[in-house]
Structures are given as C-alpha cells and as structure tokens.
mmCIF file of C-alpha atoms and ligand atoms in Angstrom:
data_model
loop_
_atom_site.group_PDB
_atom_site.id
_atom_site.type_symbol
_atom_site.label_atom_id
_atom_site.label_comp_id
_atom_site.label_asym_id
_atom_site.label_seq_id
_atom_site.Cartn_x
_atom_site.Cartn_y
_atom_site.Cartn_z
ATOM 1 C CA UNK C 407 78.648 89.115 70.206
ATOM 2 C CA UNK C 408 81.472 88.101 72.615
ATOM 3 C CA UNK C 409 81.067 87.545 76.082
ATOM 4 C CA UNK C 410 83.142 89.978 78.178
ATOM 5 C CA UNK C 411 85.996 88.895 80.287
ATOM 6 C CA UNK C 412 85.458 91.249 83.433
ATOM 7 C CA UNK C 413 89.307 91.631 84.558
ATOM 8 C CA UNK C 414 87.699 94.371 87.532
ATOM 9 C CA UNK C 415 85.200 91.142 89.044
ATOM 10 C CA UNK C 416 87.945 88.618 88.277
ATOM 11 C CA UNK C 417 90.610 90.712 90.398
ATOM 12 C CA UNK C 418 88.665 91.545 93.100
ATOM 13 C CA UNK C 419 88.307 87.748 93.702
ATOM 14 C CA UNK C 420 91.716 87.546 93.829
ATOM 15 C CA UNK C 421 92.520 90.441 96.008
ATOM 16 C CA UNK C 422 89.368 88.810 98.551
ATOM 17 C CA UNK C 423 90.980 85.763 98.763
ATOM 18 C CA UNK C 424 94.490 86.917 99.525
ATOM 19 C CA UNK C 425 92.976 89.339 102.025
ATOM 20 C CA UNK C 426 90.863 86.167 103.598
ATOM 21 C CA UNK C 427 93.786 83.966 103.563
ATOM 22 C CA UNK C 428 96.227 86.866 105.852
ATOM 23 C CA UNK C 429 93.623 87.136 107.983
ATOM 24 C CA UNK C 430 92.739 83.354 108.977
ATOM 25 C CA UNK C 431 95.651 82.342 108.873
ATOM 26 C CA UNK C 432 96.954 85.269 110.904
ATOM 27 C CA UNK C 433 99.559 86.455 108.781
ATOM 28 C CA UNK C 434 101.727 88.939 108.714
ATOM 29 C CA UNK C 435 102.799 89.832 105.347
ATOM 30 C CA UNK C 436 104.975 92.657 104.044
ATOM 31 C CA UNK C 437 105.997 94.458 101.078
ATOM 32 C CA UNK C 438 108.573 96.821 100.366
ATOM 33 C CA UNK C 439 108.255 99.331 97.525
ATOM 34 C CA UNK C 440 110.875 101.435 96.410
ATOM 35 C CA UNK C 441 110.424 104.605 93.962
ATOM 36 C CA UNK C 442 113.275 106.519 92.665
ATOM 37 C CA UNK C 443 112.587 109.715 91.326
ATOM 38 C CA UNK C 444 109.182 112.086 90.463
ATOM 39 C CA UNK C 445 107.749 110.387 87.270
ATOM 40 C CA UNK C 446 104.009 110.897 87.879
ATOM 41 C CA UNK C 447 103.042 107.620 86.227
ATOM 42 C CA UNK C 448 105.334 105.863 88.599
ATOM 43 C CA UNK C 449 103.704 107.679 91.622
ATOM 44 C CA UNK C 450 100.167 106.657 90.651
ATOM 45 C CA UNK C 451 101.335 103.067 90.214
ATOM 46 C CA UNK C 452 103.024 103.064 93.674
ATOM 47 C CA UNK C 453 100.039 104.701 95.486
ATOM 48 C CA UNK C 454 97.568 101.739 93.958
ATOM 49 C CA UNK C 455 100.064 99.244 94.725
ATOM 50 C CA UNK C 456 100.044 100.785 98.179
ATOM 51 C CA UNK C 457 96.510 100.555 98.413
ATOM 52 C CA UNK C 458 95.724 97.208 97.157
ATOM 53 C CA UNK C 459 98.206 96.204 99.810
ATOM 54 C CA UNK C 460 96.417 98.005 102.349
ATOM 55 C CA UNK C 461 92.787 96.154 101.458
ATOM 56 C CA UNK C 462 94.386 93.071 101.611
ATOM 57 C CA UNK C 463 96.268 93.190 105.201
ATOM 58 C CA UNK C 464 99.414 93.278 103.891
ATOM 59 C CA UNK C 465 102.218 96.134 104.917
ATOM 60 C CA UNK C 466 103.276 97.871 102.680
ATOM 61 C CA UNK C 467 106.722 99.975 103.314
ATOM 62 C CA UNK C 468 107.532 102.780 100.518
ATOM 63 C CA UNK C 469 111.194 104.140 100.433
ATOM 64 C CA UNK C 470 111.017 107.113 98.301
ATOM 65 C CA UNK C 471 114.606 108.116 96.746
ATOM 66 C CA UNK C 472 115.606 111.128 94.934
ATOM 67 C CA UNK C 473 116.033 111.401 91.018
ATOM 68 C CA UNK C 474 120.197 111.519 91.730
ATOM 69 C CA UNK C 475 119.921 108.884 93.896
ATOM 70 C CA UNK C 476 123.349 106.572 92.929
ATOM 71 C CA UNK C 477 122.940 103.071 91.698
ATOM 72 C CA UNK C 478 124.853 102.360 94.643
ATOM 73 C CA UNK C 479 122.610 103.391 96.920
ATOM 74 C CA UNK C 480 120.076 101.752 95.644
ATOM 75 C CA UNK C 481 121.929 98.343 95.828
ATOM 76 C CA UNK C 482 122.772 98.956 99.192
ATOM 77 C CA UNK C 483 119.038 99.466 100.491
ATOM 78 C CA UNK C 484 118.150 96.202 98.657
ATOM 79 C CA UNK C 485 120.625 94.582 100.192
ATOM 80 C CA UNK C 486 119.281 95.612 104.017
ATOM 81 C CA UNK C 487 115.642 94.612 102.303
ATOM 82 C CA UNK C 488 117.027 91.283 101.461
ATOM 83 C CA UNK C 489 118.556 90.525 104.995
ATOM 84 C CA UNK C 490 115.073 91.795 106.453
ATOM 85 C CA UNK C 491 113.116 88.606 107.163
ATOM 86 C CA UNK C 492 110.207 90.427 107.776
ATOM 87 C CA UNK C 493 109.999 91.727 104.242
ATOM 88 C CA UNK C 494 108.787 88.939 102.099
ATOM 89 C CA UNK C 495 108.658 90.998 98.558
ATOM 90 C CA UNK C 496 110.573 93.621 97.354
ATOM 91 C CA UNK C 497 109.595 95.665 94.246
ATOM 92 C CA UNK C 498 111.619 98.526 92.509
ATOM 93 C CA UNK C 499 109.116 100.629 90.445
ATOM 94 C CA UNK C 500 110.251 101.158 86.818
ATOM 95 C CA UNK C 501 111.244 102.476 84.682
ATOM 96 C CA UNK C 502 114.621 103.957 86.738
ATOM 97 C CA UNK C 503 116.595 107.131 86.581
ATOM 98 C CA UNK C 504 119.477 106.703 83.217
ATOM 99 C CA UNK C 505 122.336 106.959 86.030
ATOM 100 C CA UNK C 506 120.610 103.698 87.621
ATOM 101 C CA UNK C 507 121.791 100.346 85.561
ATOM 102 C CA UNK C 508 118.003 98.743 85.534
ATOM 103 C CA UNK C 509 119.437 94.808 85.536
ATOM 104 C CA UNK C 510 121.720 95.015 87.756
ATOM 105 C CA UNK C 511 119.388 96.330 90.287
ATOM 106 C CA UNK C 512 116.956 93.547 89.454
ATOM 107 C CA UNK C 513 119.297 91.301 90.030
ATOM 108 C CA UNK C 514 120.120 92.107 93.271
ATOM 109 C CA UNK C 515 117.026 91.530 94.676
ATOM 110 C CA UNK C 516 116.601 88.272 96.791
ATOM 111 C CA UNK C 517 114.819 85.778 94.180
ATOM 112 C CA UNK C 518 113.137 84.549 96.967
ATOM 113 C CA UNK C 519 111.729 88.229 96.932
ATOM 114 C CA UNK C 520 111.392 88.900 93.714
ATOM 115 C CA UNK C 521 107.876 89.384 93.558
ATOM 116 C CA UNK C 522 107.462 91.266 90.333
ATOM 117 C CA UNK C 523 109.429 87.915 88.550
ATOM 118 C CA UNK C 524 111.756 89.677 86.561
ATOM 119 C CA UNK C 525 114.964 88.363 87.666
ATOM 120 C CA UNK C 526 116.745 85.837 85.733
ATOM 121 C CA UNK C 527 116.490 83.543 88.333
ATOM 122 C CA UNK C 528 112.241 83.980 88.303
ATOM 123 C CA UNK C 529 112.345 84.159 84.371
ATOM 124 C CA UNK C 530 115.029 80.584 84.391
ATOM 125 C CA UNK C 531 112.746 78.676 86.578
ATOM 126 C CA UNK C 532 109.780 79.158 84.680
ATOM 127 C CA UNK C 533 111.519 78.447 81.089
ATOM 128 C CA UNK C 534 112.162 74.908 82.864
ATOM 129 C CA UNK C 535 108.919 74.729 84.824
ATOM 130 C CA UNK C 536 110.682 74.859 88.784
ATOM 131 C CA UNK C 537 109.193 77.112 91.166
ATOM 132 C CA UNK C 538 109.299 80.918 91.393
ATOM 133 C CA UNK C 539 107.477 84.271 90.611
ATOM 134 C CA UNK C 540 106.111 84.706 87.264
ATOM 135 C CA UNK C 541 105.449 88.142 85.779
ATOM 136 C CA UNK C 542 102.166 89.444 87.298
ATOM 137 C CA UNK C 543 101.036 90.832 83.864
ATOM 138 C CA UNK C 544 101.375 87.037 81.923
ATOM 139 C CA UNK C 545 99.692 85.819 85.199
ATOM 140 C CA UNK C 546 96.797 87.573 85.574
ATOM 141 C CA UNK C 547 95.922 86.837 82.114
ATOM 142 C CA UNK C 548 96.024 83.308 82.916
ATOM 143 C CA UNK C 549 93.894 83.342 85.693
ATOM 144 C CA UNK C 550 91.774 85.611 83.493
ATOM 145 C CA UNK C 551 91.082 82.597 81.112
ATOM 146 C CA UNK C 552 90.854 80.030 83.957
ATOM 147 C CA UNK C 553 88.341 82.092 85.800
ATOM 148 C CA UNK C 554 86.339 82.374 82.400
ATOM 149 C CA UNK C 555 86.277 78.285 82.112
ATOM 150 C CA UNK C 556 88.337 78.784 78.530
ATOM 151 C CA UNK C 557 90.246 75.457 77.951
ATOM 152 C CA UNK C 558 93.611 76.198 76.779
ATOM 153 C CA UNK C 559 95.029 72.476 76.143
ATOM 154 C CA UNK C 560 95.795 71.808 72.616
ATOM 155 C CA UNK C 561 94.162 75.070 71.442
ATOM 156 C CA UNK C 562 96.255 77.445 69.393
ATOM 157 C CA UNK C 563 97.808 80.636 70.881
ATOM 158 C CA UNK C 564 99.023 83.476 68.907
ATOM 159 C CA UNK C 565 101.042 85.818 71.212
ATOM 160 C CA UNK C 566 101.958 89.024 69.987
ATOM 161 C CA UNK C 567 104.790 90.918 71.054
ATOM 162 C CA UNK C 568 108.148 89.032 72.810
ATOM 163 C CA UNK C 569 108.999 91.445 75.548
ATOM 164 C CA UNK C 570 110.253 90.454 78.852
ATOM 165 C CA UNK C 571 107.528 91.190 81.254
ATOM 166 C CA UNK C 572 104.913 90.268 78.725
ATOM 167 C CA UNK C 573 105.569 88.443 75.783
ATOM 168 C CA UNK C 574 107.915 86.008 76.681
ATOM 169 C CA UNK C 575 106.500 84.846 80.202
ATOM 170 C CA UNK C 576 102.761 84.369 78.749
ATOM 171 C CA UNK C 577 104.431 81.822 75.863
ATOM 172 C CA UNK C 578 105.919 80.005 78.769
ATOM 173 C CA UNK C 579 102.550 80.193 80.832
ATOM 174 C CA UNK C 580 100.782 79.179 77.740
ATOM 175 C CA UNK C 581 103.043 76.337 77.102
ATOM 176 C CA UNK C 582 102.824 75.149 80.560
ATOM 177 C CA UNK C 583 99.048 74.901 80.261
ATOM 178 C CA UNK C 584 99.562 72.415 77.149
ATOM 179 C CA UNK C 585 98.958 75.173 74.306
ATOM 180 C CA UNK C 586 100.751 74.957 70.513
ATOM 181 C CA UNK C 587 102.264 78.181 71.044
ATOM 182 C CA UNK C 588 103.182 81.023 68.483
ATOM 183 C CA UNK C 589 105.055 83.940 69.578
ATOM 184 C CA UNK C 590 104.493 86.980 66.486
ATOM 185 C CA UNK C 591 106.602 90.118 66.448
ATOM 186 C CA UNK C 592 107.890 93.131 64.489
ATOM 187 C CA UNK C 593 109.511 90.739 62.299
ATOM 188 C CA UNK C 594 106.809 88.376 61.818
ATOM 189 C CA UNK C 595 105.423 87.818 58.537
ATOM 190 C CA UNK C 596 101.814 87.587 57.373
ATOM 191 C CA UNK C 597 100.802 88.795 60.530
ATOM 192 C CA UNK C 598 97.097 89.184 60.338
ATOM 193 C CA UNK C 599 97.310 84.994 58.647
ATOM 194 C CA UNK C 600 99.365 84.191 61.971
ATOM 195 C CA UNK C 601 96.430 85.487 63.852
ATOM 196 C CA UNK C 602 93.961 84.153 62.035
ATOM 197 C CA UNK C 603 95.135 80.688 63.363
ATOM 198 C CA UNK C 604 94.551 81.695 66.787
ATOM 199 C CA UNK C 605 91.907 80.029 69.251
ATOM 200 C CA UNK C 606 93.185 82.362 71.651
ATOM 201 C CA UNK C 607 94.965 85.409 70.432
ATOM 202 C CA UNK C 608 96.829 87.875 73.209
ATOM 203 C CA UNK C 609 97.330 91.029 71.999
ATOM 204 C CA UNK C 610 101.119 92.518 74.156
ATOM 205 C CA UNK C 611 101.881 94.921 71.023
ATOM 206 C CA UNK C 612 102.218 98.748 72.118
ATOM 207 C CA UNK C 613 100.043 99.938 69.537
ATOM 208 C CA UNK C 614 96.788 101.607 69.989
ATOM 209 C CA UNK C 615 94.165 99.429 68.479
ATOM 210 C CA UNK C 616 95.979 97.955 65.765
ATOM 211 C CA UNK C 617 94.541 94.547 66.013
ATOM 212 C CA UNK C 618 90.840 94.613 64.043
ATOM 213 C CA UNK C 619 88.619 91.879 62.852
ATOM 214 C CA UNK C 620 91.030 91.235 60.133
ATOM 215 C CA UNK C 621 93.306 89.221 62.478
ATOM 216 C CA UNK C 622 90.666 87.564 64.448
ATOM 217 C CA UNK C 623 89.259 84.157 63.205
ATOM 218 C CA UNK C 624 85.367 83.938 64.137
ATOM 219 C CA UNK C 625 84.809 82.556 67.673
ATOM 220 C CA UNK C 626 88.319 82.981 68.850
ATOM 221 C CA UNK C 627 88.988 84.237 72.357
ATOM 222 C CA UNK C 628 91.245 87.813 72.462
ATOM 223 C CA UNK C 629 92.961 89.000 75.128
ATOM 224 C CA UNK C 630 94.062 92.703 74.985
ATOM 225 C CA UNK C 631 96.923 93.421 77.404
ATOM 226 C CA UNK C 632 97.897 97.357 76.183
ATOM 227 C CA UNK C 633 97.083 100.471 77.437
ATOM 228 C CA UNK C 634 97.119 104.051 75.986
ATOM 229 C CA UNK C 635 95.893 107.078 76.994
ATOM 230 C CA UNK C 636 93.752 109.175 74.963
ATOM 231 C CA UNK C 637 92.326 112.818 74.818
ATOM 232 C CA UNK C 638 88.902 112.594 75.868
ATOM 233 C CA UNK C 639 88.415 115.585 73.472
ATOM 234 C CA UNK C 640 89.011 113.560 70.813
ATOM 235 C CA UNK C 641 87.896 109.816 71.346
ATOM 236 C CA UNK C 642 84.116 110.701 72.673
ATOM 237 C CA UNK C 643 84.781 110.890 76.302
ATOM 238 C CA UNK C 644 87.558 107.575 76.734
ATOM 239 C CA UNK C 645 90.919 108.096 78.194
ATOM 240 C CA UNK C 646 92.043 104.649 77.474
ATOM 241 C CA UNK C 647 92.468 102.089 74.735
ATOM 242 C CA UNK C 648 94.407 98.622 74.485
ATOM 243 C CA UNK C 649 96.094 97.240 71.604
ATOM 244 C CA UNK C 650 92.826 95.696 69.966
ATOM 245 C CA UNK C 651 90.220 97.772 68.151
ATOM 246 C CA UNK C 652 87.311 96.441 70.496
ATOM 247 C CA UNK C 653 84.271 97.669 68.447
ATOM 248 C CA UNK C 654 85.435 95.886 65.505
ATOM 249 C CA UNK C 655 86.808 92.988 66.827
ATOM 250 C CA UNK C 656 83.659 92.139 69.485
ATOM 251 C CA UNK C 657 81.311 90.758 67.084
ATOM 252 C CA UNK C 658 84.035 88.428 65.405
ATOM 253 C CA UNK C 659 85.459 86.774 69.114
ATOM 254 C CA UNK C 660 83.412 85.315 71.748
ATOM 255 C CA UNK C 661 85.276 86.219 74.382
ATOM 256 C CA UNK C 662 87.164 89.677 74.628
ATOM 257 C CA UNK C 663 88.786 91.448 77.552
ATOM 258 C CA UNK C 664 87.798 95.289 77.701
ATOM 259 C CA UNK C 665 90.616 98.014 78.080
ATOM 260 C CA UNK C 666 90.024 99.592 80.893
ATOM 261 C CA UNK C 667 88.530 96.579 82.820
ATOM 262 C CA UNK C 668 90.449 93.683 81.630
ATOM 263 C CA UNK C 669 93.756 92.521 82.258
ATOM 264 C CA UNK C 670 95.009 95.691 83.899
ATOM 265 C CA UNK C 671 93.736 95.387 87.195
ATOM 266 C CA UNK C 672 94.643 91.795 87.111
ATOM 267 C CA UNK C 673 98.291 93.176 87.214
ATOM 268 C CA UNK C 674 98.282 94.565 90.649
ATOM 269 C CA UNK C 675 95.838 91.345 92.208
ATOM 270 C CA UNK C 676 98.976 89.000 90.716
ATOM 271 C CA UNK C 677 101.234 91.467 92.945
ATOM 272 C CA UNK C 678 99.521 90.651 95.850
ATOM 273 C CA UNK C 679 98.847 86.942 95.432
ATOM 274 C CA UNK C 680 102.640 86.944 94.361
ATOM 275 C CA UNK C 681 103.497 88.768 98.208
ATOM 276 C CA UNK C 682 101.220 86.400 100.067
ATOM 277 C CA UNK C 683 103.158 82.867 97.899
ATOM 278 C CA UNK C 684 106.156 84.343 99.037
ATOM 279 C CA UNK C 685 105.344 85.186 102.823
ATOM 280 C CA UNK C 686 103.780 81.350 102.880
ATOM 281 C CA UNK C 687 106.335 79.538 101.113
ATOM 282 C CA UNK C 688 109.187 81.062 99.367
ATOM 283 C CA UNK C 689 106.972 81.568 96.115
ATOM 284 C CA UNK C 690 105.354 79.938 93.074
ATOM 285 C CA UNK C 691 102.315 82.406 91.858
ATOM 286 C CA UNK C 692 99.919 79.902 89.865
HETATM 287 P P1 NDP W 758 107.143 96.325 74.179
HETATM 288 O O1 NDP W 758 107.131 97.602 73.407
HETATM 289 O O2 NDP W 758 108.286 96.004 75.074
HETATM 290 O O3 NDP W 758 106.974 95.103 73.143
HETATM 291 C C1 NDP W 758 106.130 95.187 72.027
HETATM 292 C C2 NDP W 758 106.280 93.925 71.200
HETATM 293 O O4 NDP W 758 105.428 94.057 70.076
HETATM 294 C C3 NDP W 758 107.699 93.690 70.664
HETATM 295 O O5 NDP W 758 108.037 92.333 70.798
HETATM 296 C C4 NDP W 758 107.607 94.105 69.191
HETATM 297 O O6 NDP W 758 108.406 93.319 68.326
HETATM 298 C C5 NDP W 758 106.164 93.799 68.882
HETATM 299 N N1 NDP W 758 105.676 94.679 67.815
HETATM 300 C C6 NDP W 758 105.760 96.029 67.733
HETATM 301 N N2 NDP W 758 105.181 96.465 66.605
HETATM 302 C C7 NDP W 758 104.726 95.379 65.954
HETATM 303 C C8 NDP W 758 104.031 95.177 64.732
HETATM 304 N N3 NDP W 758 103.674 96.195 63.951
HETATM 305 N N4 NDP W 758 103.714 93.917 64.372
HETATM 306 C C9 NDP W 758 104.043 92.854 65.156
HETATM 307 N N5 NDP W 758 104.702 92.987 66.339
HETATM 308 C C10 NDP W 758 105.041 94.232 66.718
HETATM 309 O O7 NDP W 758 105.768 96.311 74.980
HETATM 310 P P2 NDP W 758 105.336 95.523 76.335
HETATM 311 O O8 NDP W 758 105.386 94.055 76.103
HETATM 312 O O9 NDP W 758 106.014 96.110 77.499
HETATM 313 O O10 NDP W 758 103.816 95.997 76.415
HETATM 314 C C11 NDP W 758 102.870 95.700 75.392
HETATM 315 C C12 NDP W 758 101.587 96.453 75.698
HETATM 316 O O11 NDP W 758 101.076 96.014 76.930
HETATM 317 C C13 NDP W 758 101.739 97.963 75.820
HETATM 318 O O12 NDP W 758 100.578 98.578 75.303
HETATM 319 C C14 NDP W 758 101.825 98.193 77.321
HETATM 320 O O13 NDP W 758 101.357 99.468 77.702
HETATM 321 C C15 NDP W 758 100.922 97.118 77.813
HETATM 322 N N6 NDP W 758 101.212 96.630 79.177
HETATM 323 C C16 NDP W 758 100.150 96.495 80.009
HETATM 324 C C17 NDP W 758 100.322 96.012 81.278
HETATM 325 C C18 NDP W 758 99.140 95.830 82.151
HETATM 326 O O14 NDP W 758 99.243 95.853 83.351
HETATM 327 N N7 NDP W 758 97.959 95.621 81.573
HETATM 328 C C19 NDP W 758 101.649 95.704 81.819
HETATM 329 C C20 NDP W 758 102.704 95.774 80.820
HETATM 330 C C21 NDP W 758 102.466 96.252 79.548
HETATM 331 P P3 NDP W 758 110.037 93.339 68.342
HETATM 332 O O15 NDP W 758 110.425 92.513 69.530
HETATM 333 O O16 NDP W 758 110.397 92.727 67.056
HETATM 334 O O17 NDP W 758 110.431 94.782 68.471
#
C-alpha cells in the first residue's frame, strides 16, 4: 500500500513558517487581489486566498471590479499597484471577463510582483534557471516531494499534460532538480507505456480519474494535481476527484497524493511563500 503524501500537513508547514518569518522579522507584507466579475468559483478562491493571507500576517487588499469592467481599466489599476511600493504581489484572479485580453493584463503586472509566475518574464527566467516566481501549482508539488524525502535526481519523470501554469513549469522544476524528464500529452503515443517508465509520474491531465494501475509501474511515486467536482449523490458521499483513479492506483505506488488533501492546498501555501520572497527580496519561490 502507498504511503500518503498529506498536501493539508505539508501546507500548513508552509503557511507556519511564512507566518513565523513576518512576524520575527517584523514585516510588513502585502498583497493585492483583484477580481473582475461574479464567477462563484473565482469568489471562493479569492476569499481563501484572503484568508490564508490573513493567518499568515500578511495584508491582503481585494479590488472587486464589475463584469463590464474595460480592459483598460484594469491596466490602469495595475499600473497604480505597480508604482505602490507597499504592495509587494499583485494577483488578477482568472479566468477574466471575454472583453478583458487575459495576456496582456498579465503582462502588465510588475514581474517583480508577479506572484502567481505567469508572466513571460517569471516563465523566461525559470526556462534558463535566473531568479523569479514560479507557478505556485508546479511548486507546491515540489516541495510536496521534498517534504516526503523522495529523491528526484536521475529518477524518471513522466509529466502529463503541457499547460502553462502546470505542465510546463513542473518539467522545468523537475529538470532543475536533475530529473530525465518526459512531458506526455494529447498527442502522445503509447501513453499508458510512457507512464509505465515513470519513477515519479504527475498526473496535470483534466480528466477525472483517467490514470489507473495500468499506467503506474509498481513502487512508483504519483502525484495527482486535478480536481473535479462530483455529485455526492452519485460517488458515495465525495465531492471531489483528481485526475488519478486513487483506489486502483494505491496498491501499485508507494507514494500517492490524495485529491482533496494533496497538492491543492499546496497551491495557495506557494502563494504566500511566493508574497513573503517578494516582500524580502524581489522574489525566487524555491
Ligand atoms: P489543461 O486542460 O490546460 O491541460 C491538460 C493537458 O492534458 C494538455 O496538455 C492536454 O494535451 C493533456 N491531455 C488532455 N487529454 C489527454 C489525454 N487523453 N491523454 C494525454 N494527455 C491529455 O489543464 P491544466 O494544466 O490547467 O490542469 C490540469 C488539471 O489540474 C485539471 O484537473 C485542473 O483542474 C487541475 N489543476 C489543479 C490545480 C491545483 O491547485 N491543484 C491548479 C491548476 C490546475 P494537449 O496540450 O495536447 O491538449
């Protein structure tokens, strides 16, 4: 059976040692969240953000803009954010409003500030290893592993999925901590073979528990980074799966992350640790 990665302990620690570090060192730390519109998954997402901030010590301003709100609006409050030296992170919640051109609004935020990593300044400078914010998702899972004591040097990584907030940062990450690296995708073929070479497989595909023992070689480590709600109703109480089918892959790994419980609240610790880098010294998460 495989030992279970606890994402909830593992983020906690995280979010403790940020909140210890504000308040030795006496800092004052501040984050500026904007929302833009009334999608209800975005306002959940803001009001944990907000309150992760508020356990740790660190400020957390929310600007909350209508659904019509013009792109160049938008640009113009990041622009007083990014002049604001007493905001150290800025973080627009997605996804935005059709009107609103998401890059461009990305891109206007300070990389200095760019705590979510997203920017193709953030994204550049970890491609070539400088400094800079890396995607809190890809992040968390490697402090996830760390925290476990799972080596990573010269063990095989299957990756799947080669998005831009997951996929593509956590090949990077992974390369950076001296893995052979294989990113798998909708194109891939073979798939469950390509797996089956992993030591540690990470699971960033969007689709409820498609991953079963059948791409899992015995003893590997898996890391499942989805989330999906379900209908209670239907699935014996749960209201959330990840990408892997847990109950058939746990017996074949021997280590697995848990969905809910694994890397999701690692997400929003990253956020934070990400906030605190940047108030300290102009940012490099890991
Ligand atoms: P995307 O939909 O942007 O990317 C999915 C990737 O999976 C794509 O690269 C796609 O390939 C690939 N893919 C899709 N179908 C298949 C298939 N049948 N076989 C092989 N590859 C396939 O998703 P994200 O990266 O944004 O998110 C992935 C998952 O992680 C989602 O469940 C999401 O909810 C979750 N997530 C969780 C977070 C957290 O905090 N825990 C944060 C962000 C995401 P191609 O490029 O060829 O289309």
């Amino acid at each position: 059976m495989a030992k279970i990665i606890d994402g909830k302990k593992i983020s906690s620690e995280i979010r403790e040692e940020v909140r210890e570090t504000i308040e030795k060192q006496g800092l004052s730390v501040t984050l500026a969240v904007i929302l833009v519109g009334d999608d209800p998954a975005s306002r959940v997402y803001v009001g944990n953000k907000k309150k992760a901030c508020e356990y740790c010590g660190i400020r957390s301003l929310t600007f909350e803009l209508k659904a019509d709100t013009t792109e160049q609006s938008l640009l113009e409050l990041i622009r007083r954010l990014n002049e604001d030296s007493s905001v150290n992170g800025i973080l627009v919640q997605l996804p935005l409003p059709p009107q609103i051109h998401t890059e461009s609004v990305i891109e206007a935020i300070d990389p200095k500030k760019d705590v979510d990593g997203f920017s193709r300044a953030s994204v550049g400078a970890l491609s070539i290893g400088a400094k800079g914010f890396v995607s809190c998702t890809p992040a968390g899972v490697i402090q996830l592993l760390k925290r476990s004591g799972i080596e990573m040097e010269g063990k095989e990584c299957v990756i799947i999925g080669r998005s831009n907030i997951v996929g593509k940062p956590m090949a990077m990450l992974m390369l950076r901590e001296n893995a052979t690296v294989t990113v798998a995708h909708s194109r891939t073929k073979e798939l469950k073979s390509v797996c089956k070479r992993a030591d540690i497989l990470i699971v960033a595909v969007g689709k409820p528990r498609m991953v079963n023992h059948e791409y899992v070689k015995e003893g590997a480590v898996v890391i499942d980074v989805g989330i999906h709600r379900l209908d209670p109703s239907e699935n014996n109480g749960k209201t959330l799966c990840g990408d892997v089918d847990f109950e058939d892959v746990e017996s074949h790994a021997s280590f697995i992350t848990p969905v809910p419980g694994g890397v999701g609240p690692m997400t929003i610790a990253m956020l934070m640790k990400n906030v605190l880098e940047s108030a300290m010294e102009g940012g490099n998460a890991l």
